[in-house]
Amino acid sequence: MDLNLTREETRFRDELRAWLAAHVPRDRDHAREQSVEEHFAFLRGWQRTVFDGGWAGISWPREYGGRGASLMEQVIFWQEMALANAPPMANVLGIGLVGPTVIAFGTEAQKARYLRKILSGEEIWCQGFSEPNAGSDFAGLQTEARLEGTHYVVNGQKVWTSFGWAADWCQLVVRTDPNVPKHKGLTVLLVDMKSPGVEVRPLRQMTGETEFNEVFFRDVRVPIENVVGKVNQGWDVAIGTLMHERGTLGAGMQVTYKRNMDRLIALSRTIQRNGRPAAQDPLIRQKLAQCYAEVHIMHTNQMRAFSRISAAGVPGPEGSIQKIFWSELNQRLQQVAQELLGPYGQLEGGDPRSIDHGAWAYGYLRARGNTIEAGTSEIQRNIIGHFVLGLPRSY
Ligand SMILES: Cc1cc2nc3c(=O)[nH]c(=O)nc-3n(C[C@H](O)[C@H](O)[C@H](O)COP(=O)(O)OP(=O)(O)OC[C@H]3O[C@@H](n4cnc5c(N)ncnc54)[C@H](O)[C@@H]3O)c2cc1C
């Protein structure tokens, strides 16, 4: 594949770069003093700015508020956002997962109702897949939905629901037929989180955040027009969502990792190790060079994966290769950062004007979840073994 940008892509990048230079909020040091709610409101405001500027949902159809751009332009968008150090958008799961799923499987009425509000950040979404006894094996989920007239009545529990506390809507996978093999009795519902019977309980992580939650459903009534795809064929819809998650989640990360690498290399020249700059320590040098090479490998692999998605129209099981690579690389990179920084790496305090203010401690702790979220590394290797290499199933 040709990794050079076409003239049109270059024009797109330059226009976006200029827009970001003019609009990315500069003063973000106050973020650490903000409550979670205040910070989320800030991210929501930023998403609205991106939407109003016409940059949200780059590859989504124009009639739903997107830009109808190519996948490559979508990739450029993520990379430029990371390069400009732009804040993330508040509706991460809505834009990355729910929207593409509704575009692929939803009715026209659903597309008209939900897509634009996902892009503008007016309605925040969460993803209700995992349950206490159904994570990797999520086809074994037990949250049930019973049809009563024009509504499904939902009972059960989800867990690890990111953004559950902030969400207006949930893409929920439920069991609608308990009498068929487990993959065959599932259905995807769009559930209003303000419905009577929905209860959200935040879970505190080791980073100190309550990014994810338990969500309980007790006799929650969901209109049948909120079914996405066909009843009892929710497995296909959910796999479509997960392929988007695995195929595209790491898109902007290569730039973030590269920025972290540049920062670490600069720090290695000033931090002292055994009476000399750490950059002269042979072990540190080896580790930094290895990470640097891997960040470049990640970029090349990503471009290859995106060019395949462009050709096929949808992400394939190769997305699992990306998922393993970015998540495990981030853990290696954060580990090297801690070895380089020594005890300073644990500090949350320091100079509040510095971009490093607490960032390395947070990065190290948060990276542990990378190899679990969106499917664990073991599950990704099983997918590659079976669907890419054609090996027998693992179970
Ligand atoms: C930061 C974060 C955010 C998340 N956000 C969401 C969200 O928004 N919505 C949501 O629904 N879920 C979310 N999750 C949940 C996530 O999808 C699950 O944690 C993940 O799928 C693993 O499931 P589990 O935790 O039940 O572990 P289990 O499935 O119980 O796995 C335990 C261990 O066994 C291994 N294992 C299991 N089966 C196999 C097998 N067949 N072969 C080899 N090894 C196996 C696993 O790799 C793992 O090491 C999030 C998780 C994290 C960490």
Tab-separated table of C-alpha atoms and ligand atoms in Angstrom:
chain	number	residue	atom	x	y	z
A	1	MET	CA	0.000	0.000	0.000
A	2	ASP	CA	0.993	3.614	-0.549
A	3	LEU	CA	1.448	5.351	2.807
A	4	ASN	CA	1.745	8.812	1.267
A	5	LEU	CA	-1.252	11.117	1.484
A	6	THR	CA	-3.029	12.012	-1.749
A	7	ARG	CA	-3.379	15.677	-2.674
A	8	GLU	CA	-6.969	15.642	-1.422
A	9	GLU	CA	-5.966	14.001	1.879
A	10	THR	CA	-3.192	16.542	2.336
A	11	ARG	CA	-5.685	19.367	1.814
A	12	PHE	CA	-8.039	17.745	4.322
A	13	ARG	CA	-5.204	17.385	6.873
A	14	ASP	CA	-4.077	20.983	6.471
A	15	GLU	CA	-7.602	22.337	6.852
A	16	LEU	CA	-8.144	20.218	9.973
A	17	ARG	CA	-4.747	21.143	11.389
A	18	ALA	CA	-5.548	24.845	11.027
A	19	TRP	CA	-8.960	24.362	12.635
A	20	LEU	CA	-7.454	22.466	15.577
A	21	ALA	CA	-4.744	25.111	16.044
A	22	ALA	CA	-7.491	27.715	16.389
A	23	HIS	CA	-9.892	25.714	18.576
A	24	VAL	CA	-8.092	23.202	20.855
A	25	PRO	CA	-8.435	24.550	24.415
A	26	ARG	CA	-4.987	25.547	25.692
A	27	ASP	CA	-5.596	26.036	29.380
A	28	ARG	CA	-6.215	22.495	30.612
A	29	ASP	CA	-4.146	22.365	33.805
A	30	HIS	CA	-7.268	23.049	35.836
A	31	ALA	CA	-8.559	19.583	34.823
A	32	ARG	CA	-6.995	18.017	37.937
A	33	GLU	CA	-8.883	20.349	40.227
A	34	GLN	CA	-12.196	19.657	38.502
A	35	SER	CA	-14.717	17.113	39.714
A	36	VAL	CA	-15.418	14.210	37.360
A	37	GLU	CA	-18.734	15.830	36.432
A	38	GLU	CA	-17.136	19.214	35.723
A	39	HIS	CA	-14.461	17.613	33.570
A	40	PHE	CA	-17.041	15.587	31.684
A	41	ALA	CA	-19.065	18.755	31.027
A	42	PHE	CA	-15.866	20.300	29.637
A	43	LEU	CA	-15.350	17.306	27.294
A	44	ARG	CA	-18.981	17.525	26.217
A	45	GLY	CA	-18.508	21.202	25.391
A	46	TRP	CA	-15.389	20.332	23.372
A	47	GLN	CA	-17.314	17.680	21.431
A	48	ARG	CA	-19.983	20.264	20.640
A	49	THR	CA	-17.281	22.586	19.286
A	50	VAL	CA	-15.937	19.768	17.086
A	51	PHE	CA	-19.468	18.982	15.881
A	52	ASP	CA	-20.313	22.616	15.147
A	53	GLY	CA	-17.036	22.891	13.229
A	54	GLY	CA	-18.205	19.977	11.055
A	55	TRP	CA	-15.467	17.588	12.198
A	56	ALA	CA	-17.395	14.991	14.221
A	57	GLY	CA	-18.163	11.650	12.549
A	58	ILE	CA	-15.755	12.185	9.685
A	59	SER	CA	-16.686	8.943	7.893
A	60	TRP	CA	-20.397	8.969	8.774
A	61	PRO	CA	-22.949	9.742	6.043
A	62	ARG	CA	-23.685	13.444	5.594
A	63	GLU	CA	-27.422	13.035	6.136
A	64	TYR	CA	-26.727	11.966	9.738
A	65	GLY	CA	-24.427	14.862	10.566
A	66	GLY	CA	-21.170	13.266	9.397
A	67	ARG	CA	-18.794	14.371	6.682
A	68	GLY	CA	-19.045	11.396	4.313
A	69	ALA	CA	-15.250	11.242	4.305
A	70	SER	CA	-13.043	8.265	3.511
A	71	LEU	CA	-11.675	5.958	6.163
A	72	MET	CA	-8.212	7.365	5.520
A	73	GLU	CA	-9.520	10.846	6.336
A	74	GLN	CA	-10.999	9.399	9.529
A	75	VAL	CA	-7.543	8.063	10.400
A	76	ILE	CA	-5.997	11.461	9.649
A	77	PHE	CA	-8.593	13.010	11.971
A	78	TRP	CA	-7.621	10.769	14.910
A	79	GLN	CA	-3.948	11.328	14.288
A	80	GLU	CA	-4.291	15.100	14.029
A	81	MET	CA	-6.405	15.211	17.203
A	82	ALA	CA	-3.635	13.361	19.028
A	83	LEU	CA	-0.903	15.529	17.481
A	84	ALA	CA	-2.727	18.690	18.557
A	85	ASN	CA	-3.104	17.218	22.058
A	86	ALA	CA	-6.860	17.791	21.731
A	87	PRO	CA	-9.070	16.554	24.565
A	88	PRO	CA	-10.963	13.315	23.829
A	89	MET	CA	-14.610	13.642	22.919
A	90	ALA	CA	-17.086	12.911	25.689
A	91	ASN	CA	-19.162	10.430	23.701
A	92	VAL	CA	-16.323	7.998	22.974
A	93	LEU	CA	-18.493	4.887	22.850
A	94	GLY	CA	-21.334	6.584	20.985
A	95	ILE	CA	-19.041	7.779	18.210
A	96	GLY	CA	-16.734	4.764	18.060
A	97	LEU	CA	-19.151	1.883	18.597
A	98	VAL	CA	-22.862	2.623	18.843
A	99	GLY	CA	-23.052	4.987	15.858
A	100	PRO	CA	-21.289	2.618	13.426
A	101	THR	CA	-23.526	-0.226	14.692
A	102	VAL	CA	-26.721	1.789	14.120
A	103	ILE	CA	-25.445	2.811	10.667
A	104	ALA	CA	-24.774	-0.847	9.786
A	105	PHE	CA	-27.802	-2.544	11.380
A	106	GLY	CA	-30.336	0.139	12.391
A	107	THR	CA	-33.609	1.151	10.775
A	108	GLU	CA	-33.931	4.491	8.993
A	109	ALA	CA	-36.018	5.748	11.927
A	110	GLN	CA	-33.236	4.782	14.370
A	111	LYS	CA	-30.586	6.471	12.246
A	112	ALA	CA	-32.649	9.668	12.086
A	113	ARG	CA	-33.413	9.558	15.807
A	114	TYR	CA	-29.989	8.769	17.318
A	115	LEU	CA	-27.030	9.488	15.072
A	116	ARG	CA	-26.924	13.283	15.035
A	117	LYS	CA	-27.288	13.485	18.824
A	118	ILE	CA	-24.422	11.022	19.239
A	119	LEU	CA	-22.152	13.264	17.188
A	120	SER	CA	-23.163	16.491	18.910
A	121	GLY	CA	-22.698	14.910	22.354
A	122	GLU	CA	-26.274	15.783	23.223
A	123	GLU	CA	-26.855	12.138	24.165
A	124	ILE	CA	-24.070	10.116	25.776
A	125	TRP	CA	-23.955	6.340	25.263
A	126	CYS	CA	-22.643	3.346	27.136
A	127	GLN	CA	-22.172	-0.274	26.102
A	128	GLY	CA	-23.955	-2.940	28.177
A	129	PHE	CA	-22.315	-6.199	27.152
A	130	SER	CA	-20.358	-7.681	30.100
A	131	GLU	CA	-22.014	-9.307	33.109
A	132	PRO	CA	-20.554	-10.756	36.304
A	133	ASN	CA	-20.554	-14.241	34.706
A	134	ALA	CA	-20.218	-13.245	31.077
A	135	GLY	CA	-17.139	-11.266	30.031
A	136	SER	CA	-14.953	-13.107	27.545
A	137	ASP	CA	-17.799	-15.537	27.044
A	138	PHE	CA	-20.361	-12.798	26.665
A	139	ALA	CA	-22.706	-15.053	24.666
A	140	GLY	CA	-23.375	-16.647	28.062
A	141	LEU	CA	-25.075	-13.486	29.343
A	142	GLN	CA	-28.209	-13.821	31.396
A	143	THR	CA	-29.914	-10.414	31.364
A	144	GLU	CA	-33.308	-11.348	29.959
A	145	ALA	CA	-35.896	-9.449	27.952
A	146	ARG	CA	-39.480	-10.720	27.804
A	147	LEU	CA	-41.885	-9.470	25.147
A	148	GLU	CA	-45.052	-7.954	26.652
A	149	GLY	CA	-47.228	-6.369	23.963
A	150	THR	CA	-45.300	-3.536	22.360
A	151	HIS	CA	-42.436	-3.585	24.886
A	152	TYR	CA	-39.587	-5.785	26.061
A	153	VAL	CA	-39.300	-6.042	29.835
A	154	VAL	CA	-35.640	-6.250	30.867
A	155	ASN	CA	-34.278	-7.815	34.079
A	156	GLY	CA	-30.631	-8.462	34.945
A	157	GLN	CA	-27.241	-6.905	35.659
A	158	LYS	CA	-24.357	-5.551	33.608
A	159	VAL	CA	-20.889	-4.717	34.908
A	160	TRP	CA	-17.796	-2.723	33.849
A	161	THR	CA	-20.120	-0.378	31.974
A	162	SER	CA	-17.840	2.541	31.041
A	163	PHE	CA	-19.534	5.960	31.238
A	164	GLY	CA	-22.638	4.290	32.719
A	165	TRP	CA	-22.889	7.124	35.268
A	166	ALA	CA	-22.986	9.750	32.510
A	167	ALA	CA	-24.952	7.881	29.869
A	168	ASP	CA	-28.350	8.854	28.505
A	169	TRP	CA	-28.581	5.657	26.444
A	170	CYS	CA	-27.193	2.134	26.484
A	171	GLN	CA	-26.551	-0.345	23.700
A	172	LEU	CA	-27.696	-3.377	25.634
A	173	VAL	CA	-27.352	-7.052	24.713
A	174	VAL	CA	-30.075	-9.226	26.237
A	175	ARG	CA	-31.291	-12.812	26.051
A	176	THR	CA	-34.645	-13.008	24.291
A	177	ASP	CA	-34.731	-16.791	23.801
A	178	PRO	CA	-33.300	-19.027	26.557
A	179	ASN	CA	-34.253	-22.234	24.708
A	180	VAL	CA	-31.775	-22.112	21.821
A	181	PRO	CA	-27.948	-22.379	21.732
A	182	LYS	CA	-26.527	-19.395	23.613
A	183	HIS	CA	-25.324	-17.418	20.555
A	184	LYS	CA	-28.727	-17.649	18.934
A	185	GLY	CA	-31.050	-16.191	21.543
A	186	LEU	CA	-29.523	-12.711	21.883
A	187	THR	CA	-30.969	-9.344	20.855
A	188	VAL	CA	-29.570	-5.799	20.909
A	189	LEU	CA	-31.746	-3.076	22.433
A	190	LEU	CA	-31.303	0.680	22.672
A	191	VAL	CA	-32.252	1.503	26.251
A	192	ASP	CA	-33.023	4.910	27.711
A	193	MET	CA	-30.933	5.071	30.897
A	194	LYS	CA	-33.565	7.361	32.485
A	195	SER	CA	-36.182	4.570	32.258
A	196	PRO	CA	-37.752	3.524	35.576
A	197	GLY	CA	-35.925	0.443	36.942
A	198	VAL	CA	-32.397	1.363	35.743
A	199	GLU	CA	-29.905	1.749	38.589
A	200	VAL	CA	-26.249	2.718	38.103
A	201	ARG	CA	-23.638	2.034	40.793
A	202	PRO	CA	-20.140	3.415	40.083
A	203	LEU	CA	-17.084	1.169	40.666
A	204	ARG	CA	-13.846	2.796	41.789
A	205	GLN	CA	-10.701	1.766	39.880
A	206	MET	CA	-7.086	1.789	41.092
A	207	THR	CA	-6.570	5.053	39.174
A	208	GLY	CA	-9.075	6.613	41.575
A	209	GLU	CA	-11.622	7.152	38.803
A	210	THR	CA	-15.088	5.665	38.598
A	211	GLU	CA	-14.924	5.211	34.857
A	212	PHE	CA	-17.044	2.100	34.906
A	213	ASN	CA	-20.126	0.922	36.735
A	214	GLU	CA	-22.547	-1.802	37.641
A	215	VAL	CA	-25.930	-1.302	35.995
A	216	PHE	CA	-29.039	-3.044	37.278
A	217	PHE	CA	-32.257	-3.467	35.259
A	218	ARG	CA	-35.477	-4.214	37.106
A	219	ASP	CA	-38.619	-4.553	34.952
A	220	VAL	CA	-37.291	-1.909	32.557
A	221	ARG	CA	-39.697	-1.397	29.641
A	222	VAL	CA	-38.116	-0.920	26.204
A	223	PRO	CA	-40.277	-0.284	23.101
A	224	ILE	CA	-39.877	-2.944	20.385
A	225	GLU	CA	-38.850	-0.280	17.867
A	226	ASN	CA	-35.602	-0.032	19.887
A	227	VAL	CA	-34.422	-3.461	18.695
A	228	VAL	CA	-31.315	-3.110	16.497
A	229	GLY	CA	-31.104	-5.702	13.730
A	230	LYS	CA	-33.288	-8.780	14.069
A	231	VAL	CA	-34.660	-10.327	17.254
A	232	ASN	CA	-32.489	-13.288	18.356
A	233	GLN	CA	-29.747	-12.265	15.903
A	234	GLY	CA	-28.057	-9.873	18.307
A	235	TRP	CA	-24.835	-11.904	18.240
A	236	ASP	CA	-24.079	-10.654	14.701
A	237	VAL	CA	-24.876	-7.069	15.684
A	238	ALA	CA	-22.711	-7.269	18.830
A	239	ILE	CA	-19.779	-8.823	16.941
A	240	GLY	CA	-20.059	-5.958	14.440
A	241	THR	CA	-19.723	-3.534	17.363
A	242	LEU	CA	-16.742	-5.405	18.812
A	243	MET	CA	-14.929	-5.471	15.476
A	244	HIS	CA	-15.229	-1.692	15.317
A	245	GLU	CA	-13.937	-1.513	18.882
A	246	ARG	CA	-10.918	-3.721	18.145
A	247	GLY	CA	-10.220	-2.413	14.678
A	248	THR	CA	-10.310	1.308	15.315
A	249	LEU	CA	-9.972	1.977	19.044
A	250	GLY	CA	-6.197	2.373	18.907
A	251	ALA	CA	-6.224	4.665	15.865
A	252	GLY	CA	-4.962	7.882	17.450
A	253	MET	CA	-2.834	6.110	20.022
A	254	GLN	CA	0.223	5.751	17.847
A	255	VAL	CA	0.628	9.534	17.935
A	256	THR	CA	0.054	9.635	21.698
A	257	TYR	CA	2.637	6.890	22.185
A	258	LYS	CA	5.069	8.722	19.927
A	259	ARG	CA	4.573	11.876	22.015
A	260	ASN	CA	5.163	9.867	25.209
A	261	MET	CA	8.318	8.396	23.656
A	262	ASP	CA	9.659	11.831	22.706
A	263	ARG	CA	8.970	13.026	26.238
A	264	LEU	CA	10.730	9.995	27.757
A	265	ILE	CA	13.755	10.425	25.513
A	266	ALA	CA	13.979	14.090	26.557
A	267	LEU	CA	13.658	13.099	30.242
A	268	SER	CA	16.354	10.422	29.856
A	269	ARG	CA	18.833	13.183	29.010
A	270	THR	CA	18.184	15.059	32.264
A	271	ILE	CA	17.377	12.351	34.819
A	272	GLN	CA	20.519	11.115	36.552
A	273	ARG	CA	21.258	7.392	36.848
A	274	ASN	CA	24.450	6.233	38.689
A	275	GLY	CA	25.976	9.685	38.414
A	276	ARG	CA	25.301	10.200	34.690
A	277	PRO	CA	22.268	10.981	32.524
A	278	ALA	CA	19.963	7.977	32.205
A	279	ALA	CA	20.342	8.267	28.422
A	280	GLN	CA	23.870	6.893	28.896
A	281	ASP	CA	22.674	3.832	30.813
A	282	PRO	CA	22.930	0.884	28.383
A	283	LEU	CA	19.804	-0.876	29.706
A	284	ILE	CA	17.632	2.244	29.537
A	285	ARG	CA	18.906	2.980	26.021
A	286	GLN	CA	18.046	-0.549	24.864
A	287	LYS	CA	14.547	-0.317	26.299
A	288	LEU	CA	13.840	3.125	24.851
A	289	ALA	CA	15.075	2.046	21.431
A	290	GLN	CA	12.930	-1.091	21.536
A	291	CYS	CA	9.793	0.924	22.426
A	292	TYR	CA	10.600	3.485	19.743
A	293	ALA	CA	10.830	0.746	17.105
A	294	GLU	CA	7.581	-0.815	18.291
A	295	VAL	CA	5.713	2.502	18.065
A	296	HIS	CA	6.757	2.662	14.413
A	297	ILE	CA	5.707	-0.957	13.837
A	298	MET	CA	2.330	-0.104	15.363
A	299	HIS	CA	1.883	2.751	12.917
A	300	THR	CA	2.731	0.615	9.884
A	301	ASN	CA	0.472	-2.223	11.038
A	302	GLN	CA	-2.359	0.202	11.615
A	303	MET	CA	-2.081	1.645	8.141
A	304	ARG	CA	-2.148	-1.885	6.731
A	305	ALA	CA	-5.259	-2.740	8.773
A	306	PHE	CA	-7.025	0.465	7.709
A	307	SER	CA	-6.277	-0.148	4.084
A	308	ARG	CA	-7.874	-3.608	4.456
A	309	ILE	CA	-10.935	-2.089	6.151
A	310	SER	CA	-11.178	0.422	3.290
A	311	ALA	CA	-11.229	-2.436	0.793
A	312	ALA	CA	-13.671	-4.649	2.743
A	313	GLY	CA	-15.951	-1.886	4.070
A	314	VAL	CA	-15.980	-3.349	7.607
A	315	PRO	CA	-13.287	-4.249	10.135
A	316	GLY	CA	-12.301	-7.923	10.154
A	317	PRO	CA	-10.738	-10.299	12.703
A	318	GLU	CA	-7.327	-8.756	11.888
A	319	GLY	CA	-8.414	-5.942	14.213
A	320	SER	CA	-7.423	-8.325	17.009
A	321	ILE	CA	-3.771	-7.992	15.948
A	322	GLN	CA	-4.001	-4.250	16.450
A	323	LYS	CA	-5.775	-4.632	19.768
A	324	ILE	CA	-3.064	-6.918	21.164
A	325	PHE	CA	-0.281	-4.726	19.839
A	326	TRP	CA	-1.411	-1.311	21.117
A	327	SER	CA	-2.565	-2.585	24.503
A	328	GLU	CA	0.560	-4.628	25.293
A	329	LEU	CA	2.873	-1.959	23.869
A	330	ASN	CA	1.332	0.664	26.136
A	331	GLN	CA	2.045	-1.534	29.158
A	332	ARG	CA	5.678	-2.015	28.071
A	333	LEU	CA	6.044	1.708	27.418
A	334	GLN	CA	4.568	2.685	30.782
A	335	GLN	CA	6.835	0.139	32.486
A	336	VAL	CA	9.928	1.665	30.852
A	337	ALA	CA	8.697	5.127	31.917
A	338	GLN	CA	8.497	3.969	35.539
A	339	GLU	CA	11.987	2.405	35.367
A	340	LEU	CA	13.354	5.638	33.948
A	341	LEU	CA	11.580	7.970	36.364
A	342	GLY	CA	12.182	5.835	39.466
A	343	PRO	CA	10.273	7.033	42.542
A	344	TYR	CA	9.280	10.260	40.714
A	345	GLY	CA	7.053	8.171	38.469
A	346	GLN	CA	4.710	7.602	41.365
A	347	LEU	CA	4.206	11.273	42.143
A	348	GLU	CA	0.854	12.862	41.539
A	349	GLY	CA	2.065	16.274	42.659
A	350	GLY	CA	4.825	18.450	41.246
A	351	ASP	CA	4.751	21.472	39.047
A	352	PRO	CA	1.106	21.962	38.060
A	353	ARG	CA	2.197	23.853	34.934
A	354	SER	CA	3.978	20.750	33.672
A	355	ILE	CA	2.243	18.421	31.205
A	356	ASP	CA	3.809	15.570	33.177
A	357	HIS	CA	1.861	16.508	36.270
A	358	GLY	CA	0.761	13.079	37.577
A	359	ALA	CA	0.454	11.754	34.050
A	360	TRP	CA	2.937	8.876	34.330
A	361	ALA	CA	1.452	7.389	37.504
A	362	TYR	CA	-2.015	7.551	35.982
A	363	GLY	CA	-0.793	6.149	32.637
A	364	TYR	CA	0.902	3.184	34.300
A	365	LEU	CA	-2.170	2.231	36.336
A	366	ARG	CA	-4.704	2.785	33.538
A	367	ALA	CA	-2.655	0.745	31.056
A	368	ARG	CA	-3.369	-2.437	33.037
A	369	GLY	CA	-6.985	-2.304	31.834
A	370	ASN	CA	-5.908	-2.040	28.172
A	371	THR	CA	-5.312	-5.773	27.823
A	372	ILE	CA	-8.732	-6.529	29.360
A	373	GLU	CA	-11.094	-3.952	27.805
A	374	ALA	CA	-12.504	-4.669	24.338
A	375	GLY	CA	-11.600	-8.344	24.874
A	376	THR	CA	-8.558	-9.707	26.696
A	377	SER	CA	-5.259	-10.520	24.970
A	378	GLU	CA	-5.972	-14.248	25.375
A	379	ILE	CA	-9.309	-13.850	23.590
A	380	GLN	CA	-7.710	-11.803	20.798
A	381	ARG	CA	-5.115	-14.569	20.321
A	382	ASN	CA	-7.908	-17.155	20.148
A	383	ILE	CA	-9.647	-15.041	17.476
A	384	ILE	CA	-6.454	-14.731	15.444
A	385	GLY	CA	-5.767	-18.474	15.845
A	386	HIS	CA	-9.189	-19.492	14.641
A	387	PHE	CA	-10.435	-16.787	12.259
A	388	VAL	CA	-7.151	-15.547	10.763
A	389	LEU	CA	-4.932	-18.658	10.879
A	390	GLY	CA	-7.700	-21.245	10.483
A	391	LEU	CA	-6.654	-23.245	13.569
A	392	PRO	CA	-9.245	-25.282	15.484
A	393	ARG	CA	-11.374	-23.430	18.026
A	394	SER	CA	-9.900	-23.109	21.512
A	395	TYR	CA	-13.079	-24.345	23.214
B	1	LIG	C1	-11.189	-0.373	31.428
B	1	LIG	C2	-12.310	-1.320	31.074
B	1	LIG	C3	-13.460	-0.826	30.478
B	1	LIG	C4	-14.517	-1.704	30.156
B	1	LIG	N1	-15.660	-1.177	29.603
B	1	LIG	C5	-16.701	-2.005	29.323
B	1	LIG	C6	-17.933	-1.478	28.809
B	1	LIG	O1	-18.071	-0.270	28.606
B	1	LIG	N2	-18.942	-2.331	28.565
B	1	LIG	C7	-18.829	-3.672	28.769
B	1	LIG	O2	-19.784	-4.388	28.495
B	1	LIG	N3	-17.682	-4.223	29.272
B	1	LIG	C8	-16.623	-3.413	29.547
B	1	LIG	N4	-15.447	-3.935	30.076
B	1	LIG	C9	-15.418	-5.357	30.395
B	1	LIG	C10	-14.526	-6.190	29.490
B	1	LIG	O3	-15.110	-6.347	28.214
B	1	LIG	C11	-14.317	-7.544	30.188
B	1	LIG	O4	-13.608	-7.286	31.399
B	1	LIG	C12	-13.530	-8.502	29.339
B	1	LIG	O5	-14.302	-8.912	28.233
B	1	LIG	C13	-13.094	-9.748	30.145
B	1	LIG	O6	-14.167	-10.308	30.822
B	1	LIG	P1	-14.077	-10.654	32.388
B	1	LIG	O7	-13.585	-9.445	33.097
B	1	LIG	O8	-15.377	-11.227	32.799
B	1	LIG	O9	-12.942	-11.762	32.507
B	1	LIG	P2	-13.111	-13.314	32.207
B	1	LIG	O10	-13.822	-13.525	30.925
B	1	LIG	O11	-13.663	-13.974	33.415
B	1	LIG	O12	-11.606	-13.748	31.998
B	1	LIG	C14	-10.707	-13.990	33.090
B	1	LIG	C15	-9.377	-14.455	32.520
B	1	LIG	O13	-9.559	-15.707	31.800
B	1	LIG	C16	-9.083	-15.589	30.477
B	1	LIG	N5	-9.940	-16.354	29.564
B	1	LIG	C17	-11.300	-16.370	29.555
B	1	LIG	N6	-11.758	-17.169	28.573
B	1	LIG	C18	-10.659	-17.657	27.928
B	1	LIG	C19	-10.474	-18.536	26.800
B	1	LIG	N7	-11.490	-19.055	26.136
B	1	LIG	N8	-9.196	-18.823	26.414
B	1	LIG	C20	-8.138	-18.265	27.063
B	1	LIG	N9	-8.254	-17.444	28.136
B	1	LIG	C21	-9.501	-17.133	28.560
B	1	LIG	C22	-9.160	-14.102	30.165
B	1	LIG	O14	-8.259	-13.738	29.126
B	1	LIG	C23	-8.806	-13.479	31.509
B	1	LIG	O15	-7.397	-13.434	31.660
B	1	LIG	C24	-14.392	-3.094	30.413
B	1	LIG	C25	-13.213	-3.591	31.002
B	1	LIG	C26	-12.188	-2.719	31.339
B	1	LIG	C27	-10.950	-3.271	31.974
